[in-house]
């Protein structure tokens, strides 16, 4: 499988003023994101996750190393729009992402910038609103919507660009449990439809849904592997101040009581299945 994003020895430094010491937010990260994959990125606050995300679609450009989105170097000015169109972004706060006073205009904003023909834009808006189950709100003002609904509009805006990949930076952090679950359902659906997903999250129960988990710490990659491999490393997770997924925590407690739960079980559904068959 071809990687859709190739990160090669990425370094990123924030420099506020000429005479200040730069803050090195990313310190030599190499990573490949396979086409069609679902990668979860976790790590404590300040570990560099958002900085990495913004480098993936050229919102920030590397201080060192290189990033390729498909064949395009993100630092190549001639392909800024190719990169942005291929790798869409959804941020944490939906209020900062909505620009128009009517939902459909908001969703149309991206394709308009890409120069898509009006009839095609109209179709894309319909399809995108359908994908996030928000068709009913097409003519409404985003300001009247709940946080979860606004986030679904922001996702529709990303979908309308027809990206091959969407990077979600803590998209559920500001939502209630119901809103969170709805966003996760949409993300999983997009992945099932073939979109490459990169999900930055601090909810471990979202991370277990991915096919690969990357743990970041102080600007570098601490651990990377399947969710089962990563969440078996309890010590490392603890050191990185990360929680365990609910099923992993419950499994530990069950093991202490003599029930031999296999280490591969990391989802609540998997644990329920195991317990129900346990004799
Ligand atoms: P995360 O998303 O994992 O919380 P960030 O990528 O936001 O981490 O931040 C990584 C590091 O970069 C932190 O030390 C943070 O303080 C610093 N940082 C983030 N944004 C800026 C900025 N605009 N200017 C200077 N430093 C920043
Ligand atoms: Mg962040």
Coordinates of C-alpha atoms and ligand atoms in Angstrom, one line a residue:
X1 CA 0.0 0.0 0.0
X2 CA 1.3 3.5 -1.0
X3 CA 1.6 5.9 1.9
X4 CA -0.5 9.0 1.3
X5 CA 1.6 11.1 3.8
X6 CA 5.3 10.7 4.3
X7 CA 7.0 12.5 7.2
X8 CA 10.7 12.5 7.0
X9 CA 12.7 13.7 10.0
X10 CA 10.3 16.5 10.7
X11 CA 11.5 19.3 13.0
X12 CA 9.3 22.2 13.8
X13 CA 10.3 25.3 15.9
X14 CA 8.1 28.2 16.9
X15 CA 10.0 31.5 16.9
X16 CA 8.2 34.4 18.4
X17 CA 10.9 37.1 17.9
X18 CA 14.3 37.1 16.3
X19 CA 16.2 37.2 19.6
X20 CA 14.1 34.6 21.4
X21 CA 15.1 31.0 21.8
X22 CA 12.8 28.9 19.5
X23 CA 10.5 26.4 21.0
X24 CA 11.1 23.0 19.4
X25 CA 7.6 21.5 19.2
X26 CA 8.5 18.6 16.9
X27 CA 11.9 17.0 17.3
X28 CA 12.7 14.5 14.5
X29 CA 9.5 12.7 13.6
X30 CA 9.4 10.2 10.8
X31 CA 6.1 8.5 10.0
X32 CA 4.2 7.2 7.1
X33 CA 0.4 7.3 6.9
X34 CA -0.9 4.5 4.6
X35 CA -3.7 5.2 2.2
X36 CA -7.0 4.2 3.6
X37 CA -5.7 3.7 7.1
X38 CA -7.0 5.0 10.4
X39 CA -4.3 6.4 12.7
X40 CA -4.9 7.7 16.2
X41 CA -2.4 10.1 17.7
X42 CA -2.4 10.5 21.4
X43 CA -0.1 12.3 23.9
X44 CA -0.3 14.7 26.8
X45 CA -1.0 18.5 26.3
X46 CA 2.0 20.2 24.7
X47 CA 3.4 17.0 23.2
X48 CA 3.2 18.5 19.7
X49 CA 0.1 16.9 18.3
X50 CA -1.5 20.0 16.9
X51 CA 1.8 21.2 15.5
X52 CA 2.2 17.9 13.7
X53 CA -1.4 18.1 12.4
X54 CA -0.9 21.6 11.0
X55 CA 2.3 20.4 9.3
X56 CA 0.5 17.6 7.5
X57 CA -1.5 19.9 5.3
X58 CA 0.9 22.8 5.0
X59 CA -0.7 25.2 7.5
X60 CA 2.8 25.1 9.0
X61 CA 5.9 24.4 7.1
X62 CA 8.8 22.3 8.5
X63 CA 11.8 24.0 10.1
X64 CA 13.7 20.8 9.2
X65 CA 13.0 17.6 7.4
X66 CA 10.2 17.1 4.8
X67 CA 6.6 16.1 4.4
X68 CA 5.1 14.7 1.3
X69 CA 1.4 14.5 0.7
X70 CA 1.0 12.2 -2.2
X71 CA 3.9 13.3 -4.3
X72 CA 3.9 16.9 -3.2
X73 CA 6.4 18.4 -0.8
X74 CA 4.3 20.6 1.5
X75 CA 6.9 23.3 1.3
X76 CA 6.4 23.5 -2.5
X77 CA 4.4 26.7 -3.0
X78 CA 3.2 25.5 -6.4
X79 CA 1.2 22.7 -4.8
X80 CA -0.2 24.4 -1.7
X81 CA -3.8 23.8 -2.9
X82 CA -3.1 20.2 -4.0
X83 CA -1.9 19.5 -0.5
X84 CA -4.8 21.3 1.3
X85 CA -7.3 19.6 -1.0
X86 CA -5.8 16.1 -0.4
X87 CA -5.4 16.5 3.4
X88 CA -8.4 18.2 5.0
X89 CA -8.4 19.4 8.6
X90 CA -11.1 19.5 11.3
X91 CA -10.1 21.3 14.5
X92 CA -11.3 21.1 18.1
X93 CA -13.4 24.2 18.3
X94 CA -16.2 24.3 15.7
X95 CA -16.8 28.0 16.3
X96 CA -13.4 28.9 14.9
X97 CA -14.1 26.9 11.7
X98 CA -17.4 28.2 10.6
X99 CA -17.2 31.3 8.5
X100 CA -20.7 31.9 7.0
X101 CA -24.1 32.8 8.4
X102 CA -25.8 30.0 6.5
X103 CA -24.9 26.3 6.8
X104 CA -24.8 25.6 3.1
X105 CA -22.5 28.6 2.4
X106 CA -20.2 27.3 5.0
X107 CA -20.0 23.8 3.5
X108 CA -19.5 25.4 0.0
X109 CA -16.6 27.6 1.2
X110 CA -13.9 25.0 0.6
X111 CA -15.0 23.9 -2.9
X112 CA -15.5 27.5 -3.9
X113 CA -11.9 28.2 -3.0
X114 CA -10.9 25.3 -5.1
X115 CA -12.7 26.8 -8.1
X116 CA -15.2 24.0 -8.4
X117 CA -18.1 24.7 -10.8
X118 CA -21.4 25.9 -9.1
X119 CA -23.6 22.9 -10.0
X120 CA -20.9 20.6 -8.8
X121 CA -20.6 22.6 -5.5
X122 CA -24.4 22.3 -5.0
X123 CA -24.1 18.5 -5.3
X124 CA -21.1 18.3 -3.0
X125 CA -22.9 20.4 -0.4
X126 CA -25.9 18.0 -0.5
X127 CA -23.7 14.9 -0.3
X128 CA -21.5 16.3 2.5
X129 CA -24.6 17.4 4.6
X130 CA -26.1 13.9 4.0
X131 CA -22.8 12.2 5.2
X132 CA -23.0 14.0 8.5
X133 CA -26.8 13.7 8.8
X134 CA -27.4 17.5 8.7
X135 CA -29.4 18.0 5.5
X136 CA -32.3 19.5 7.5
X137 CA -30.2 22.3 8.6
X138 CA -29.0 23.4 5.2
X139 CA -30.6 26.8 5.3
X140 CA -30.1 27.4 9.0
X141 CA -27.6 29.7 10.7
X142 CA -24.7 27.7 12.2
X143 CA -24.9 29.9 15.3
X144 CA -28.3 28.3 16.2
X145 CA -26.7 24.8 16.3
X146 CA -25.3 22.8 19.2
X147 CA -21.6 22.2 19.5
X148 CA -21.9 18.7 18.1
X149 CA -24.0 19.9 15.1
X150 CA -21.5 22.7 14.4
X151 CA -18.7 20.2 14.4
X152 CA -20.7 18.0 11.9
X153 CA -21.0 21.1 9.7
X154 CA -17.2 21.6 10.0
X155 CA -16.7 18.0 8.9
X156 CA -19.1 18.5 6.0
X157 CA -17.0 21.4 4.9
X158 CA -14.0 19.2 4.9
X159 CA -15.8 16.4 3.1
X160 CA -17.0 18.8 0.4
X161 CA -13.4 19.3 -0.7
X162 CA -13.3 15.6 -1.5
X163 CA -10.1 15.0 0.4
X164 CA -8.3 11.6 0.3
X165 CA -7.4 12.2 3.9
X166 CA -8.9 14.1 6.9
X167 CA -6.9 15.0 9.9
X168 CA -9.1 15.5 13.0
X169 CA -7.5 17.5 15.8
X170 CA -9.4 16.6 19.0
X171 CA -12.7 17.0 17.2
X172 CA -14.8 15.8 20.2
X173 CA -12.9 17.6 23.0
X174 CA -15.6 20.2 23.4
X175 CA -18.6 18.0 23.0
X176 CA -20.9 16.1 25.4
X177 CA -21.0 12.3 25.3
X178 CA -23.8 12.2 22.7
X179 CA -22.1 14.7 20.4
X180 CA -18.9 12.8 20.8
X181 CA -20.4 9.5 19.9
X182 CA -22.1 11.0 16.8
X183 CA -18.8 12.4 15.6
X184 CA -17.0 9.1 16.1
X185 CA -19.7 7.3 14.1
X186 CA -19.1 9.7 11.2
X187 CA -15.4 9.3 11.4
X188 CA -15.6 5.5 11.3
X189 CA -18.0 5.8 8.4
X190 CA -15.7 8.0 6.4
X191 CA -12.9 5.5 7.1
X192 CA -15.1 2.7 5.9
X193 CA -15.7 4.6 2.7
X194 CA -12.0 4.7 2.0
X195 CA -10.9 8.1 3.4
X196 CA -7.6 8.0 5.3
X197 CA -8.2 9.2 8.8
X198 CA -5.8 10.7 11.3
X199 CA -7.5 11.3 14.6
X200 CA -5.8 13.2 17.4
X201 CA -7.6 12.5 20.6
X202 CA -7.2 12.3 24.3
X203 CA -10.1 9.8 24.6
X204 CA -8.5 6.3 24.7
X205 CA -11.8 4.7 23.8
X206 CA -11.7 6.6 20.5
X207 CA -8.1 5.6 19.9
X208 CA -8.9 1.9 20.2
X209 CA -11.1 2.3 17.1
X210 CA -8.0 3.0 15.0
X211 CA -5.9 0.4 13.2
X212 CA -2.7 2.2 14.4
X213 CA -2.0 4.2 17.5
X214 CA 0.9 6.7 17.7
X215 CA 1.9 8.1 21.1
X216 CA 3.7 11.4 21.1
X217 CA 5.7 12.8 23.9
X218 CA 7.8 16.0 23.9
X219 CA 7.8 16.4 20.2
X220 CA 8.7 12.8 19.3
X221 CA 7.1 9.4 18.9
X222 CA 7.2 7.4 22.1
X223 CA 5.4 4.3 20.8
X224 CA 3.6 3.2 17.6
X225 CA 1.7 0.0 16.8
X226 CA -1.7 -1.6 16.7
X227 CA -4.0 -0.5 19.5
X228 CA -3.5 -3.9 21.1
X229 CA 0.3 -3.6 21.0
X230 CA 0.3 0.0 22.3
X231 CA -2.3 -0.4 25.1
X232 CA -0.4 -3.4 26.4
X233 CA 2.4 -1.1 27.3
X234 CA 0.9 0.1 30.5
X235 CA 4.1 1.4 32.1
X236 CA 4.9 3.6 29.1
X237 CA 1.4 4.9 29.0
X238 CA 1.5 5.8 32.7
X239 CA 4.9 7.6 32.2
X240 CA 3.3 9.6 29.4
X241 CA 0.4 10.5 31.8
X242 CA -2.1 8.8 29.6
X243 CA -5.2 6.9 30.7
X244 CA -5.9 3.4 29.7
X245 CA -8.9 2.5 27.6
X246 CA -11.9 1.4 29.8
X247 CA -11.7 -2.2 28.6
X248 CA -8.0 -2.4 29.4
X249 CA -8.5 -1.0 32.9
X250 CA -11.4 -3.4 33.5
X251 CA -9.4 -6.4 32.1
X252 CA -6.6 -5.6 34.6
X253 CA -9.0 -5.7 37.5
X254 CA -10.6 -8.9 36.2
X255 CA -7.1 -10.5 35.9
X256 CA -6.4 -9.6 39.5
X257 CA -9.5 -11.6 40.4
X258 CA -8.2 -14.6 38.5
X259 CA -10.1 -14.2 35.2
X260 CA -7.6 -14.6 32.4
X261 CA -8.6 -11.9 30.0
X262 CA -6.3 -11.9 26.9
X263 CA -4.1 -8.8 26.4
X264 CA -5.6 -8.3 22.9
X265 CA -8.9 -7.3 24.4
X266 CA -9.1 -3.5 24.3
X267 CA -12.6 -2.6 23.4
X268 CA -15.7 -2.8 25.7
X269 CA -17.5 -4.9 23.0
X270 CA -14.6 -7.4 23.0
X271 CA -14.5 -7.6 26.8
X272 CA -18.3 -8.2 27.0
X273 CA -17.9 -11.0 24.4
X274 CA -15.1 -12.6 26.3
X275 CA -16.9 -12.4 29.7
X276 CA -20.1 -13.8 28.3
X277 CA -18.2 -16.9 27.0
X278 CA -16.0 -17.3 30.2
X279 CA -16.5 -20.4 32.2
Ligands
LIG1 P1 -0.5 19.5 21.7 O1 -1.5 19.7 20.5 O2 0.0 18.1 21.8 O3 -1.1 20.0 23.0 P2 1.0 21.7 20.5 O4 1.4 21.2 19.2 O5 -0.1 22.6 20.6 O6 0.8 20.4 21.5 O7 2.2 22.4 21.2 C1 3.6 21.8 21.2 C2 4.5 22.8 21.9 O8 4.6 23.9 21.1 C3 4.1 23.3 23.3 O9 5.3 23.4 24.0 C4 3.5 24.6 23.0 O10 3.6 25.4 24.1 C5 4.3 25.1 21.8 N1 3.5 26.0 20.9 C6 2.3 25.7 20.4 N2 1.8 26.7 19.6 C7 2.8 27.7 19.7 C8 2.9 29.0 19.2 N3 1.9 29.5 18.4 N4 4.0 29.7 19.5 C9 4.9 29.2 20.4 N5 4.9 28.0 20.9 C10 3.8 27.2 20.6
LIG2 MG1 -3.5 20.3 20.5

